[in-house]
CSV table of C-alpha atoms in Angstrom, one decimal:
chain,number,residue,atom,x,y,z
A,189,UNK,CA,0.0,0.0,0.0
A,190,UNK,CA,0.9,3.7,-0.2
A,191,UNK,CA,0.0,6.2,2.4
A,192,UNK,CA,-1.3,9.8,2.4
A,193,UNK,CA,-1.1,12.9,4.6
A,194,UNK,CA,-4.2,13.8,6.5
A,195,UNK,CA,-7.0,15.4,4.3
A,196,UNK,CA,-4.7,15.2,1.2
A,197,UNK,CA,-4.5,13.1,-1.9
A,198,UNK,CA,-1.1,14.2,-3.1
A,199,UNK,CA,1.2,11.4,-4.1
A,200,UNK,CA,4.1,11.5,-1.6
A,201,UNK,CA,7.7,10.9,-2.6
A,202,UNK,CA,7.9,7.5,-0.9
A,203,UNK,CA,4.6,6.5,-2.5
A,204,UNK,CA,6.0,7.4,-6.0
A,205,UNK,CA,8.8,4.9,-5.4
A,206,UNK,CA,6.3,2.2,-4.7
A,207,UNK,CA,4.1,3.2,-7.6
A,208,UNK,CA,7.0,2.9,-9.9
A,209,UNK,CA,7.3,-0.8,-8.9
A,210,UNK,CA,3.6,-1.3,-9.8
A,211,UNK,CA,4.2,0.5,-13.1
A,212,UNK,CA,7.1,-1.8,-13.9
A,213,UNK,CA,5.0,-4.8,-13.1
A,214,UNK,CA,2.2,-3.6,-15.3
A,215,UNK,CA,4.6,-3.0,-18.2
A,216,UNK,CA,6.1,-6.5,-17.8
A,217,UNK,CA,2.6,-8.1,-17.7
A,218,UNK,CA,0.5,-6.0,-20.2
A,219,UNK,CA,-2.7,-8.0,-19.6
A,220,UNK,CA,-2.8,-7.3,-15.9
A,221,UNK,CA,-5.6,-5.0,-14.6
A,222,UNK,CA,-5.6,-3.6,-11.1
A,223,UNK,CA,-8.1,-2.1,-8.7
A,224,UNK,CA,-6.9,0.8,-6.6
A,225,UNK,CA,-8.8,0.7,-3.4
A,226,UNK,CA,-8.3,4.0,-1.5
A,227,UNK,CA,-9.2,4.6,2.2
A,228,UNK,CA,-9.3,7.3,4.8
A,229,UNK,CA,-9.0,7.4,8.6
A,230,UNK,CA,-12.2,7.8,10.6
A,231,UNK,CA,-11.9,11.5,11.2
A,232,UNK,CA,-14.4,13.6,9.3
A,233,UNK,CA,-17.9,12.7,8.1
A,234,UNK,CA,-18.6,9.6,6.2
A,235,UNK,CA,-19.6,11.6,3.1
A,236,UNK,CA,-16.4,13.7,3.3
A,237,UNK,CA,-14.3,10.5,3.7
A,238,UNK,CA,-15.9,8.8,0.7
A,239,UNK,CA,-15.1,11.9,-1.5
A,240,UNK,CA,-11.6,12.1,-0.1
A,241,UNK,CA,-10.9,8.4,-0.7
A,242,UNK,CA,-12.2,8.7,-4.3
A,243,UNK,CA,-9.8,11.6,-4.8
A,244,UNK,CA,-7.0,9.5,-3.5
A,245,UNK,CA,-7.9,6.6,-5.9
A,246,UNK,CA,-8.2,9.0,-8.8
A,247,UNK,CA,-4.8,10.7,-8.0
A,248,UNK,CA,-3.1,7.3,-7.7
A,249,UNK,CA,-4.6,6.2,-11.1
A,250,UNK,CA,-3.6,9.5,-12.7
A,251,UNK,CA,0.0,9.0,-11.5
A,252,UNK,CA,0.1,5.4,-12.9
A,253,UNK,CA,-1.5,6.5,-16.2
A,254,UNK,CA,0.6,9.6,-16.8
A,255,UNK,CA,4.0,8.6,-15.3
A,256,UNK,CA,3.8,5.0,-16.4
A,257,UNK,CA,2.0,5.4,-19.7
A,258,UNK,CA,-0.4,2.7,-18.6
A,259,UNK,CA,-3.8,2.5,-20.4
A,260,UNK,CA,-6.7,3.8,-18.2
A,261,UNK,CA,-8.8,0.7,-19.1
A,262,UNK,CA,-6.3,-1.4,-17.0
A,263,UNK,CA,-7.1,0.5,-13.8
A,264,UNK,CA,-10.2,0.6,-11.6
A,265,UNK,CA,-10.1,3.4,-9.0
A,266,UNK,CA,-12.4,3.0,-6.1
A,267,UNK,CA,-12.8,5.0,-2.9
A,268,UNK,CA,-14.0,3.1,0.2
A,269,UNK,CA,-13.9,6.0,2.7
A,270,UNK,CA,-13.5,4.8,6.3
A,271,UNK,CA,-15.4,1.5,5.7
A,272,UNK,CA,-12.3,-0.8,5.8
A,273,UNK,CA,-10.1,0.4,8.6
A,274,UNK,CA,-6.8,-1.5,9.1
A,275,UNK,CA,-6.5,-0.1,12.6
A,276,UNK,CA,-10.0,-0.6,13.9
A,277,UNK,CA,-9.2,0.8,17.3
A,278,UNK,CA,-9.1,4.2,15.6
A,279,UNK,CA,-12.8,4.2,14.6
A,280,UNK,CA,-15.2,7.1,15.0
A,281,UNK,CA,-14.8,9.0,18.2
A,282,UNK,CA,-11.7,7.1,19.4
A,283,UNK,CA,-8.5,9.0,20.3
A,284,UNK,CA,-5.5,7.9,18.3
A,285,UNK,CA,-2.2,9.4,17.4
A,286,UNK,CA,-1.6,10.6,13.8
A,287,UNK,CA,0.7,7.6,13.3
A,288,UNK,CA,-2.1,5.3,14.2
A,289,UNK,CA,-4.6,7.1,11.9
A,290,UNK,CA,-2.0,7.1,9.1
A,291,UNK,CA,-2.3,3.3,8.9
A,292,UNK,CA,-5.8,3.8,7.6
A,293,UNK,CA,-5.0,6.5,5.0
A,294,UNK,CA,-3.9,4.3,2.1
A,295,UNK,CA,-4.3,3.0,-1.4
A,296,UNK,CA,-4.1,-0.7,-1.9
A,297,UNK,CA,-3.7,-2.6,-5.1
A,298,UNK,CA,-5.4,-5.8,-6.1
A,299,UNK,CA,-4.9,-7.7,-9.4
A,300,UNK,CA,-8.4,-8.1,-10.8
A,301,UNK,CA,-7.4,-9.7,-14.2
A,302,UNK,CA,-4.3,-11.4,-15.4
């Protein structure tokens, strides 16, 4: 997965390095299609978090398409908001450090077609 800053969808430098590995994989295997599943932490409203996670998925897809010259039809970008927390102890109303919340602010990649 790649992580994001709070309330942002910018691709961070460490994320760009990981995305380059995905781009290399997709170039090596041109039939592969991936789903980008993007997520937020539990801070903010459910509606806001769905929109934020979709912006993260779109930004991730844009990076792969533009930097890697990967066809958009090989990528499905989907925002899940806060519905799939990795760190469930940081759900609505719970006090957590930013580092704990950061685990939930991510994009994950699933091969959906070989």
